Amino acid sequence: MIKTARDMKSYKKQLHQALGDSFLRSALDKFNTVYRENRSNVYKDIDFNGIRDAIAQNKDSLIPCFEALFEEFKLNAEKAGTIIHRARDAQEANEIIAHIARENKVKKIIKSKSMTAEETFLNDHLEKQGFEVTETDLGEWIIQLKHEGPSHMVMPAIHLSRYQVGELFEKETRQRLDTENIDKLVKVARLQLRPKFLEADMGISGVNFAIADSGTLGLVTNEGNMRLVTTLPRVHVALVGFDKLVSDLKSALRILKLLPRNATGQAITSYVTWIKGANQCLNTESKKKIMHVVFLDNGRLALSKDPVFSTSLRCIRCGACANVCPIYSKVGGHKYGHVYIGAIGLILTLFYHGKDNDKAIVRNCINCQACKEVCPVDIDLPHLIKKTYARVIKEEGKTPVKNFLMSKVMKNRKVFHFILRKAYLAQQPLTRGKPMIRHLPSFLERDHGFRSLPAIAKTPLRDLWPVLSPKLEHPSLKIALFAGCAMDFIYPGHGKALLKLLQKANIQVDFPLDQTCCGLPAMMAAEENTAKELAVQNIKAFGAEQYDYILTLCASCASHLTHNYQKIFREAGGSSLDLNGFTNKIIDFSSFMEKVYPFSETRQNINTKVAYHAPCHLCRGLHVTDEPRALIQKAGYVYVPSKDEDVCCGFGGSYSVDFPEISSEILKKKLDNVEASGADILVTDCPGCIMQLSGGLDKRESPIKVLHLVELLAKFVP
């Protein structure tokens, strides 16, 4: 089904419609949780990281060689009787397949699942040519009846309830059906599809692997329909993207170790099929099946030469980036992709279907890093999404107002901090002297009233520092504090708590006054030059060589300073600054307290239950997971696990301002889980998460108190 482009206004309307679908949200929320549980179980005895890295390395070696691999595949496949074609774009691929059908006097066509055929909108083309086309994968048949595209790359009809499916089947069969009984609905589908297999003249399939050294196709499915599609009709056409080319069987089998596990949480799919050449067929004069393979370029060959985006061609279409995405779990695939769904879809849409189809959806990324963590081929999806947005802006030829203002303000630290200081005065009519803004102006309340907002501090931490942290004579360590905007101007109390802890251990803590925003908000907005300028300012401000560590209490800042600064300067062609000297000394609070600071276990047992929210950029960006929980227990508190505690809280910096309708729903699930844990206190390591979580709980009038981990630990220092 061909889709029309979306601008932000129409996209927002579609998001609200999706959020109003209670079944969709409930089904995808449950799937999101269950998938992550199943995935961890199926990988128990598997070296995911090792296999992932091997696949990525192998893919990177193959991507520049697509032309050579194609020629090798063509040579070997033609020896076995297969006819090979190549198509420049979607239109040419569709025309080649339609020509094959006309040439062989085809009337009825059956298809097995193929995302590449979805990419070219093949069904629409063939039906306009007068062919009868039937999808035979159960999910694909369902959405064909509904005249929709897939909402997931592996589970195309996951967005529909049994009742919606039953209603479709009743229209198709003109019979009353038991919509409560899923098994009976499946039998109805079998009865309807079985004659289609027997009557078909042509079968069309996708492909998971095209093995160059033998000319063999590899197909991975969970339903037997694919084998019927590729064997019963006298003509078989396989539509293959150039990115499915691999050098040998070993490369394919390595991918096969991760593909089903990542896609559906299975150790292996029901069917793995290998097809080579034109097999015997009684329905043709030659007694041989008519076998065609159409290789689709559609931008892949140009993409393979792109120094930034070529890694996107590693993708094996497992769909896991959608499975773990908190946004997908709220709005579904029809609102979180164009044809390709999830994080990879936000990237590939630009290259396969153009900027007009991508310019709205590519902005809808919260940067929680969940997709990157589960990607079986190690694509840095969050980073590429931001690079995609930057390219969309460039192709649009005009800078968004938000980016223009961000660049003008943030590059000038004094102007930026002046505005933050004046915000304290501007908020007075809303705060009325209280620490939270609980009621926004009416024009903001409808969209942004799902949480209370913290008040800007009267005196920022940088102004308090000279009094709070005098110079020590013989310190045990000398560290610099990277405060981050939120701690500096909203939560200076976190800095006070830190000094209370560290001065006890005779640790000198300096606050370089020329430090500014880490630059993550600029990178999120694809404002690359601003992000780089802020990185330069911060590296110069710190003079890292004079410190043992550069400590930050913000997980997002820590991850950005450690990893993204390296990417910024690598892509910009390097820097004369001591980049490694700076990034190597960055350390987050939990790691510092557990590995550097002598924080010993307290002997007192506090009968207070503490739940923990794992900030995305701490648990996934920095892979710090055990340390915060260990510190909570060392402090004598009762740590109570809560469901999905490593799932995003919905903040994402400016994301919660740009997409409040989704941010609020993600937060709601998070707070429901926290309240269900029975906790008295909720602890986290990121000021941004504190802003979101405390604001949400305050709006609920919940008794649960939200603290930064530093505040919890500082309670024990007299």
Short mmCIF file of C-alpha atoms in Angstrom, two decimals, residues 267-601:
data_model
loop_
_atom_site.label_atom_id
_atom_site.label_comp_id
_atom_site.label_asym_id
_atom_site.label_seq_id
_atom_site.Cartn_x
_atom_site.Cartn_y
_atom_site.Cartn_z
CA ALA A 267 16.71 -20.31 19.31
CA ILE A 268 15.82 -21.20 15.72
CA THR A 269 12.90 -20.52 13.42
CA SER A 270 10.55 -23.25 12.24
CA TYR A 271 11.92 -23.26 8.69
CA VAL A 272 15.35 -22.49 7.27
CA THR A 273 15.37 -23.17 3.52
CA TRP A 274 18.19 -23.17 0.97
CA ILE A 275 17.36 -22.85 -2.74
CA LYS A 276 19.83 -23.25 -5.56
CA GLY A 277 18.89 -23.13 -9.20
CA ALA A 278 15.87 -24.24 -11.21
CA ASN A 279 14.54 -27.43 -9.66
CA GLN A 280 12.29 -30.02 -11.29
CA CYS A 281 8.73 -28.91 -12.03
CA LEU A 282 6.02 -30.95 -13.78
CA ASN A 283 4.05 -27.82 -14.78
CA THR A 284 6.49 -26.63 -17.46
CA GLU A 285 7.48 -28.00 -20.86
CA SER A 286 11.12 -28.24 -19.84
CA LYS A 287 10.14 -30.00 -16.61
CA LYS A 288 12.22 -27.31 -14.86
CA LYS A 289 10.96 -24.50 -12.65
CA ILE A 290 11.36 -21.05 -14.15
CA MET A 291 13.60 -19.35 -11.59
CA HIS A 292 14.39 -15.59 -11.50
CA VAL A 293 16.28 -13.52 -8.95
CA VAL A 294 15.91 -9.72 -9.10
CA PHE A 295 18.58 -7.75 -7.25
CA LEU A 296 17.40 -4.33 -6.09
CA ASP A 297 19.71 -1.34 -5.76
CA ASN A 298 17.31 1.53 -4.90
CA GLY A 299 20.14 3.52 -3.31
CA ARG A 300 22.03 0.66 -1.69
CA LEU A 301 25.12 0.86 -3.88
CA ALA A 302 25.50 4.60 -3.26
CA LEU A 303 24.86 4.00 0.44
CA SER A 304 27.62 1.37 0.50
CA LYS A 305 30.12 4.10 -0.38
CA ASP A 306 28.89 6.59 2.23
CA PRO A 307 31.49 6.97 5.01
CA VAL A 308 28.81 7.64 7.65
CA PHE A 309 25.73 5.65 6.65
CA SER A 310 27.20 2.52 5.05
CA THR A 311 26.95 0.67 8.38
CA SER A 312 23.15 0.82 8.08
CA LEU A 313 23.52 -1.86 5.37
CA ARG A 314 24.62 -4.31 8.04
CA CYS A 315 20.94 -4.60 9.04
CA ILE A 316 19.54 -8.16 8.95
CA ARG A 317 15.88 -7.06 9.43
CA CYS A 318 15.37 -8.70 12.82
CA GLY A 319 13.07 -5.89 13.99
CA ALA A 320 14.60 -5.84 17.49
CA CYS A 321 15.14 -2.07 17.35
CA ALA A 322 11.35 -1.74 17.37
CA ASN A 323 10.86 -4.50 19.94
CA VAL A 324 12.73 -2.58 22.66
CA CYS A 325 11.81 0.96 21.61
CA PRO A 326 9.65 2.79 24.19
CA ILE A 327 8.20 4.99 21.44
CA TYR A 328 7.21 2.06 19.22
CA SER A 329 5.52 0.45 22.23
CA LYS A 330 3.22 3.49 22.50
CA VAL A 331 2.36 4.31 18.90
CA GLY A 332 3.14 1.19 16.82
CA GLY A 333 4.91 0.81 13.51
CA HIS A 334 2.48 2.69 11.27
CA LYS A 335 3.41 5.84 13.19
CA TYR A 336 7.05 4.90 13.70
CA GLY A 337 8.32 4.30 10.22
CA HIS A 338 7.38 4.63 6.58
CA VAL A 339 7.93 1.14 5.19
CA TYR A 340 10.81 0.00 7.37
CA ILE A 341 9.86 0.19 11.04
CA GLY A 342 11.76 1.23 14.16
CA ALA A 343 15.13 2.91 14.50
CA ILE A 344 16.53 1.48 11.27
CA GLY A 345 13.41 2.72 9.48
CA LEU A 346 14.04 6.30 10.58
CA ILE A 347 17.39 6.05 8.79
CA LEU A 348 16.61 4.00 5.68
CA THR A 349 13.47 5.96 4.81
CA LEU A 350 15.59 8.93 3.75
CA PHE A 351 17.64 6.82 1.34
CA TYR A 352 14.89 4.53 -0.02
CA HIS A 353 11.84 6.81 0.04
CA GLY A 354 13.15 10.36 0.30
CA LYS A 355 13.27 13.22 2.80
CA ASP A 356 9.57 14.10 2.55
CA ASN A 357 8.68 10.71 3.99
CA ASP A 358 11.35 10.97 6.69
CA LYS A 359 11.41 14.57 7.86
CA ALA A 360 8.72 14.14 10.54
CA ILE A 361 9.43 10.63 11.78
CA VAL A 362 13.22 11.05 12.04
CA ARG A 363 12.72 13.61 14.81
CA ASN A 364 10.85 11.06 16.91
CA CYS A 365 13.85 9.49 18.67
CA ILE A 366 14.34 9.74 22.43
CA ASN A 367 17.99 8.60 22.24
CA CYS A 368 17.54 5.95 24.96
CA GLN A 369 20.13 3.68 23.30
CA ALA A 370 17.93 0.57 23.68
CA CYS A 371 18.02 -0.13 19.93
CA LYS A 372 21.80 0.12 19.81
CA GLU A 373 22.17 -2.27 22.74
CA VAL A 374 20.17 -5.07 21.10
CA CYS A 375 21.30 -4.58 17.50
CA PRO A 376 22.84 -7.91 16.38
CA VAL A 377 25.15 -6.18 13.89
CA ASP A 378 26.27 -3.31 16.15
CA ILE A 379 24.80 -0.40 14.17
CA ASP A 380 25.04 2.83 16.16
CA LEU A 381 21.39 3.55 15.44
CA PRO A 382 20.85 6.59 17.71
CA HIS A 383 23.89 8.32 16.22
CA LEU A 384 22.83 7.58 12.66
CA ILE A 385 19.32 8.87 13.36
CA LYS A 386 20.80 12.22 14.37
CA LYS A 387 23.03 12.20 11.28
CA THR A 388 19.96 11.41 9.17
CA TYR A 389 18.09 14.35 10.67
CA ALA A 390 21.07 16.59 9.90
CA ARG A 391 20.98 15.45 6.29
CA VAL A 392 17.22 16.02 6.08
CA ILE A 393 17.74 19.59 7.33
CA LYS A 394 20.49 20.08 4.75
CA GLU A 395 18.31 18.76 1.93
CA GLU A 396 15.41 20.95 3.10
CA GLY A 397 17.70 23.95 2.71
CA LYS A 398 16.42 25.82 5.76
CA THR A 399 17.43 25.74 9.42
CA PRO A 400 14.63 25.11 11.96
CA VAL A 401 14.01 28.05 14.29
CA LYS A 402 14.89 25.88 17.28
CA ASN A 403 18.29 25.09 15.80
CA PHE A 404 18.97 28.71 14.89
CA LEU A 405 18.23 29.91 18.42
CA MET A 406 20.13 27.03 19.99
CA SER A 407 23.21 27.82 17.95
CA LYS A 408 23.12 31.55 18.73
CA VAL A 409 22.58 31.09 22.46
CA MET A 410 24.55 27.99 23.39
CA LYS A 411 27.77 28.85 21.57
CA ASN A 412 28.08 31.90 23.80
CA ARG A 413 28.40 30.59 27.35
CA LYS A 414 27.88 33.99 28.98
CA VAL A 415 24.67 34.66 27.05
CA PHE A 416 23.42 31.12 27.74
CA HIS A 417 24.06 31.39 31.48
CA PHE A 418 22.62 34.92 31.59
CA ILE A 419 19.34 33.58 30.19
CA LEU A 420 19.29 30.76 32.76
CA ARG A 421 19.87 33.24 35.58
CA LYS A 422 17.06 35.49 34.37
CA ALA A 423 14.76 32.47 34.14
CA TYR A 424 14.74 32.43 37.95
CA LEU A 425 13.01 35.81 37.95
CA ALA A 426 10.72 35.00 35.03
CA GLN A 427 9.34 31.90 36.80
CA GLN A 428 8.26 33.74 39.96
CA PRO A 429 4.57 34.13 38.96
CA LEU A 430 4.43 30.34 38.48
CA THR A 431 6.52 29.09 41.43
CA ARG A 432 5.27 31.55 44.07
CA GLY A 433 8.34 30.73 46.10
CA LYS A 434 7.86 26.96 45.92
CA PRO A 435 10.39 24.45 44.53
CA MET A 436 8.03 23.14 41.83
CA ILE A 437 5.90 24.69 39.11
CA ARG A 438 2.63 22.81 39.45
CA HIS A 439 0.40 24.81 37.14
CA LEU A 440 1.43 26.01 33.72
CA PRO A 441 -0.30 28.70 31.66
CA SER A 442 -3.41 27.27 29.99
CA PHE A 443 -1.90 27.22 26.51
CA LEU A 444 0.86 24.90 27.81
CA GLU A 445 -1.03 22.92 30.44
CA ARG A 446 -2.91 20.65 28.01
CA ASP A 447 0.22 19.18 26.43
CA HIS A 448 2.84 19.71 29.13
CA GLY A 449 0.84 19.49 32.33
CA PHE A 450 1.54 15.77 32.84
CA ARG A 451 4.34 16.62 35.29
CA SER A 452 5.31 19.41 37.63
CA LEU A 453 8.48 21.26 36.70
CA PRO A 454 11.40 22.10 39.00
CA ALA A 455 12.11 25.74 39.73
CA ILE A 456 15.36 27.33 38.58
CA ALA A 457 17.63 27.82 41.60
CA LYS A 458 18.07 31.35 42.93
CA THR A 459 21.85 30.88 43.07
CA PRO A 460 23.54 28.46 40.65
CA LEU A 461 26.12 25.99 41.91
CA ARG A 462 28.98 27.83 40.18
CA ASP A 463 28.33 30.91 42.32
CA LEU A 464 28.29 28.87 45.53
CA TRP A 465 31.42 26.89 44.74
CA PRO A 466 34.18 29.19 46.06
CA VAL A 467 32.63 29.03 49.53
CA LEU A 468 31.58 25.38 49.39
CA SER A 469 34.90 23.94 48.21
CA PRO A 470 38.00 25.63 49.62
CA LYS A 471 41.44 24.43 48.53
CA LEU A 472 42.86 21.48 50.48
CA GLU A 473 46.53 21.31 51.50
CA HIS A 474 47.31 17.68 50.73
CA PRO A 475 44.30 16.12 48.99
CA SER A 476 44.14 12.36 48.42
CA LEU A 477 42.75 13.02 44.94
CA LYS A 478 42.23 16.05 42.78
CA ILE A 479 39.12 15.94 40.62
CA ALA A 480 37.16 18.38 38.50
CA LEU A 481 33.37 18.48 38.52
CA PHE A 482 31.48 18.62 35.25
CA ALA A 483 28.20 19.90 36.62
CA GLY A 484 25.92 19.93 33.59
CA CYS A 485 23.18 22.52 33.14
CA ALA A 486 20.55 20.88 35.37
CA MET A 487 22.81 20.41 38.39
CA ASP A 488 24.32 23.87 38.02
CA PHE A 489 21.11 25.85 37.63
CA ILE A 490 18.31 23.62 38.99
CA TYR A 491 19.78 21.15 41.47
CA PRO A 492 22.78 22.80 43.20
CA GLY A 493 21.89 20.66 46.21
CA HIS A 494 23.38 17.67 44.40
CA GLY A 495 26.72 19.47 44.36
CA LYS A 496 26.47 20.24 48.05
CA ALA A 497 25.76 16.58 48.80
CA LEU A 498 28.75 15.55 46.69
CA LEU A 499 31.11 17.84 48.59
CA LYS A 500 29.75 16.54 51.86
CA LEU A 501 30.84 13.05 50.78
CA LEU A 502 34.16 13.81 49.14
CA GLN A 503 35.57 16.30 51.60
CA LYS A 504 35.28 13.62 54.24
CA ALA A 505 37.77 11.61 52.15
CA ASN A 506 40.07 14.64 51.71
CA ILE A 507 39.34 14.88 47.97
CA GLN A 508 39.83 18.23 46.27
CA VAL A 509 36.95 19.08 43.93
CA ASP A 510 37.36 21.96 41.48
CA PHE A 511 34.66 23.63 39.40
CA PRO A 512 36.17 25.04 36.17
CA LEU A 513 34.03 28.13 35.64
CA ASP A 514 34.43 28.20 31.85
CA GLN A 515 32.58 24.90 31.47
CA THR A 516 29.30 25.01 29.61
CA CYS A 517 26.56 22.65 28.38
CA CYS A 518 27.96 19.27 27.35
CA GLY A 519 26.35 19.71 23.92
CA LEU A 520 24.01 16.72 23.95
CA PRO A 521 20.89 18.87 23.35
CA ALA A 522 22.60 20.33 20.28
CA MET A 523 23.49 16.87 18.97
CA MET A 524 19.92 15.67 19.56
CA ALA A 525 18.72 18.57 17.40
CA ALA A 526 21.29 17.66 14.71
CA GLU A 527 22.98 21.00 15.35
CA GLU A 528 26.42 19.52 14.68
CA ASN A 529 28.52 22.69 14.52
CA THR A 530 27.12 23.86 17.85
CA ALA A 531 27.80 20.46 19.44
CA LYS A 532 31.41 20.61 18.25
CA GLU A 533 31.92 24.19 19.46
CA LEU A 534 30.65 23.27 22.92
CA ALA A 535 32.98 20.26 23.00
CA VAL A 536 35.94 22.52 22.19
CA GLN A 537 34.94 24.97 24.93
CA ASN A 538 34.66 22.24 27.55
CA ILE A 539 37.94 20.51 26.71
CA LYS A 540 39.73 23.85 26.93
CA ALA A 541 37.94 24.76 30.18
CA PHE A 542 39.08 21.70 32.10
CA GLY A 543 42.77 21.22 31.40
CA ALA A 544 42.34 17.52 32.09
CA GLU A 545 46.04 16.85 32.66
CA GLN A 546 45.91 18.47 36.13
CA TYR A 547 43.15 16.16 37.44
CA ASP A 548 42.90 12.52 38.43
CA TYR A 549 39.27 12.36 37.31
CA ILE A 550 36.59 14.52 35.76
CA LEU A 551 33.47 13.55 37.69
CA THR A 552 29.89 14.16 36.63
CA LEU A 553 26.62 13.38 38.37
CA CYS A 554 24.71 13.40 35.10
CA ALA A 555 24.65 10.06 33.26
CA SER A 556 23.69 11.73 29.99
CA CYS A 557 26.61 14.16 30.22
CA ALA A 558 29.00 11.34 31.12
CA SER A 559 28.01 9.23 28.13
CA HIS A 560 28.08 12.19 25.74
CA LEU A 561 31.47 13.42 26.96
CA THR A 562 32.96 9.93 26.81
CA HIS A 563 31.61 8.65 23.48
CA ASN A 564 30.10 11.43 21.40
CA TYR A 565 33.05 13.79 21.69
CA GLN A 566 35.14 11.10 20.03
CA LYS A 567 32.59 10.78 17.22
CA ILE A 568 32.30 14.54 16.74
CA PHE A 569 36.01 15.04 16.18
CA ARG A 570 36.50 11.83 14.21
CA GLU A 571 33.84 12.91 11.73
CA ALA A 572 35.23 16.46 11.67
CA GLY A 573 38.69 15.20 10.76
CA GLY A 574 40.38 15.21 14.16
CA SER A 575 41.46 17.95 16.57
CA SER A 576 44.61 19.53 17.96
CA LEU A 577 43.05 19.35 21.43
CA ASP A 578 43.94 16.58 23.87
CA LEU A 579 40.66 14.77 23.26
CA ASN A 580 41.71 11.42 24.72
CA GLY A 581 43.22 13.11 27.76
CA PHE A 582 39.81 14.62 28.44
CA THR A 583 37.48 11.70 27.64
CA ASN A 584 39.64 9.10 29.40
CA LYS A 585 39.22 10.93 32.70
CA ILE A 586 35.42 11.18 32.61
CA ILE A 587 33.76 9.08 35.29
CA ASP A 588 30.16 8.84 36.43
CA PHE A 589 29.19 9.13 40.08
CA SER A 590 28.25 5.49 40.73
CA SER A 591 31.47 4.17 39.21
CA PHE A 592 33.50 6.69 41.18
CA MET A 593 31.86 5.80 44.48
CA GLU A 594 32.10 2.06 43.92
CA LYS A 595 35.57 1.85 42.37
CA VAL A 596 37.50 4.91 43.56
CA TYR A 597 35.96 6.41 46.67
CA PRO A 598 36.33 4.33 49.85
CA PHE A 599 32.59 4.07 50.52
CA SER A 600 32.31 1.22 53.00
CA GLU A 601 29.21 -0.73 53.85
#
